PDB file of C-alpha atoms in Angstrom:
ATOM      1  CA  ASP T 274     -84.491  -7.639   7.835  1.00  0.00           C
ATOM      2  CA  PHE T 275     -86.122  -5.442  10.457  1.00  0.00           C
ATOM      3  CA  THR T 276     -84.479  -2.066   9.971  1.00  0.00           C
ATOM      4  CA  HIS T 277     -85.711   0.536   7.543  1.00  0.00           C
ATOM      5  CA  ASP T 278     -82.950   3.099   7.284  1.00  0.00           C
ATOM      6  CA  ARG T 279     -80.258   3.145   4.650  1.00  0.00           C
ATOM      7  CA  HIS T 280     -77.532   2.001   7.036  1.00  0.00           C
ATOM      8  CA  ARG T 281     -79.626  -0.757   8.670  1.00  0.00           C
ATOM      9  CA  THR T 282     -79.002   0.720  12.117  1.00  0.00           C
ATOM     10  CA  VAL T 283     -79.989  -1.397  15.124  1.00  0.00           C
ATOM     11  CA  ASP T 284     -78.300   0.601  17.883  1.00  0.00           C
ATOM     12  CA  ASP T 285     -78.031   4.188  19.072  1.00  0.00           C
ATOM     13  CA  THR T 286     -76.282   6.250  21.732  1.00  0.00           C
ATOM     14  CA  PRO T 287     -77.844   6.390  25.219  1.00  0.00           C
ATOM     15  CA  TYR T 288     -80.281   9.212  25.947  1.00  0.00           C
ATOM     16  CA  GLY T 289     -78.472  11.872  27.946  1.00  0.00           C
ATOM     17  CA  GLY T 290     -75.033  10.790  26.767  1.00  0.00           C
ATOM     18  CA  GLY T 291     -72.626   8.374  28.312  1.00  0.00           C
ATOM     19  CA  SER T 292     -70.557   5.545  26.942  1.00  0.00           C
ATOM     20  CA  GLY T 293     -71.771   2.527  25.044  1.00  0.00           C
ATOM     21  CA  MET T 294     -74.628   1.844  22.687  1.00  0.00           C
ATOM     22  CA  LEU T 295     -78.206   0.662  23.169  1.00  0.00           C
ATOM     23  CA  LEU T 296     -80.351  -1.545  20.965  1.00  0.00           C
ATOM     24  CA  LYS T 297     -83.240   0.262  19.315  1.00  0.00           C
ATOM     25  CA  PRO T 298     -86.556  -1.316  20.293  1.00  0.00           C
ATOM     26  CA  GLU T 299     -88.159  -1.162  16.832  1.00  0.00           C
ATOM     27  CA  PRO T 300     -86.029  -3.875  15.149  1.00  0.00           C
ATOM     28  CA  VAL T 301     -86.361  -6.136  18.190  1.00  0.00           C
ATOM     29  CA  PHE T 302     -90.159  -5.844  18.317  1.00  0.00           C
ATOM     30  CA  GLU T 303     -90.494  -6.297  14.553  1.00  0.00           C
ATOM     31  CA  ALA T 304     -88.379  -9.461  14.747  1.00  0.00           C
ATOM     32  CA  VAL T 305     -90.513 -10.842  17.581  1.00  0.00           C
ATOM     33  CA  ASP T 306     -93.706 -10.002  15.654  1.00  0.00           C
ATOM     34  CA  ALA T 307     -92.331 -11.851  12.615  1.00  0.00           C
ATOM     35  CA  ILE T 308     -91.530 -14.926  14.710  1.00  0.00           C
ATOM     36  CA  ARG T 309     -95.003 -14.914  16.254  1.00  0.00           C
ATOM     37  CA  ALA T 310     -96.620 -14.576  12.816  1.00  0.00           C
ATOM     38  CA  GLU T 311     -94.565 -17.516  11.534  1.00  0.00           C
ATOM     39  CA  VAL T 312     -95.585 -19.669  14.507  1.00  0.00           C
ATOM     40  CA  ASP T 313     -99.255 -18.717  13.996  1.00  0.00           C
ATOM     41  CA  ALA T 314     -99.044 -19.575  10.279  1.00  0.00           C
ATOM     42  CA  LYS T 315     -97.557 -22.986  11.074  1.00  0.00           C
ATOM     43  CA  ALA T 316    -100.290 -23.631  13.638  1.00  0.00           C
ATOM     44  CA  GLU T 317    -103.009 -22.758  11.105  1.00  0.00           C
ATOM     45  CA  SER T 318    -101.491 -25.136   8.542  1.00  0.00           C
ATOM     46  CA  GLY T 319    -101.681 -27.985  11.026  1.00  0.00           C
ATOM     47  CA  SER T 320     -98.004 -28.193  11.934  1.00  0.00           C
ATOM     48  CA  PRO T 321     -97.517 -28.982  15.601  1.00  0.00           C
ATOM     49  CA  SER T 322     -95.864 -26.041  17.269  1.00  0.00           C
ATOM     50  CA  GLY T 323     -96.016 -24.498  20.689  1.00  0.00           C
ATOM     51  CA  SER T 324     -96.283 -20.859  21.515  1.00  0.00           C
ATOM     52  CA  PRO T 325     -92.847 -19.224  21.806  1.00  0.00           C
ATOM     53  CA  HIS T 326     -91.609 -18.139  25.229  1.00  0.00           C
ATOM     54  CA  ILE T 327     -90.487 -14.543  24.653  1.00  0.00           C
ATOM     55  CA  ILE T 328     -88.002 -12.816  26.956  1.00  0.00           C
ATOM     56  CA  LEU T 329     -87.389  -9.080  26.848  1.00  0.00           C
ATOM     57  CA  THR T 330     -84.784  -7.677  29.186  1.00  0.00           C
ATOM     58  CA  CYS T 331     -85.044  -4.465  31.170  1.00  0.00           C
ATOM     59  CA  PRO T 332     -82.875  -2.767  33.803  1.00  0.00           C
ATOM     60  CA  GLY T 333     -85.512  -3.215  36.502  1.00  0.00           C
ATOM     61  CA  GLY T 334     -86.140  -6.894  35.816  1.00  0.00           C
ATOM     62  CA  THR T 335     -84.986  -9.921  37.741  1.00  0.00           C
ATOM     63  CA  GLN T 336     -81.308 -10.790  37.685  1.00  0.00           C
ATOM     64  CA  PHE T 337     -80.228 -13.418  35.148  1.00  0.00           C
ATOM     65  CA  ASN T 338     -78.342 -16.189  36.938  1.00  0.00           C
ATOM     66  CA  GLN T 339     -77.492 -19.879  36.510  1.00  0.00           C
ATOM     67  CA  GLU T 340     -80.791 -21.008  38.010  1.00  0.00           C
ATOM     68  CA  LYS T 341     -82.747 -18.864  35.538  1.00  0.00           C
ATOM     69  CA  ALA T 342     -80.540 -20.119  32.677  1.00  0.00           C
ATOM     70  CA  CYS T 343     -81.378 -23.738  33.532  1.00  0.00           C
ATOM     71  CA  GLU T 344     -85.078 -22.910  33.790  1.00  0.00           C
ATOM     72  CA  LEU T 345     -85.080 -21.225  30.380  1.00  0.00           C
ATOM     73  CA  ALA T 346     -82.997 -23.999  28.795  1.00  0.00           C
ATOM     74  CA  ALA T 347     -85.903 -26.364  29.458  1.00  0.00           C
ATOM     75  CA  LYS T 348     -88.254 -24.260  27.305  1.00  0.00           C
ATOM     76  CA  GLU T 349     -88.978 -25.635  23.846  1.00  0.00           C
ATOM     77  CA  HIS T 350     -89.453 -22.386  21.890  1.00  0.00           C
ATOM     78  CA  LEU T 351     -87.376 -19.575  23.362  1.00  0.00           C
ATOM     79  CA  VAL T 352     -86.964 -16.097  21.867  1.00  0.00           C
TER      80      VAL T 352
END
């Protein structure tokens, strides 16, 4: 739903070469924007909903471990 090319591409090769594939940021950000818009629309219509807790990963971020998994599992709306 969030890609705009003919092949609906969500990944690409790493800049500078190397093995593997990387997710393109555009489809991810468009998906998150769509989720936030849906939550806002529900809030305006009077439906009880909390703000989503959005997690975006990066190479320089904190390490994901069991403790962090338990902390995030307690969140009600997790993206």
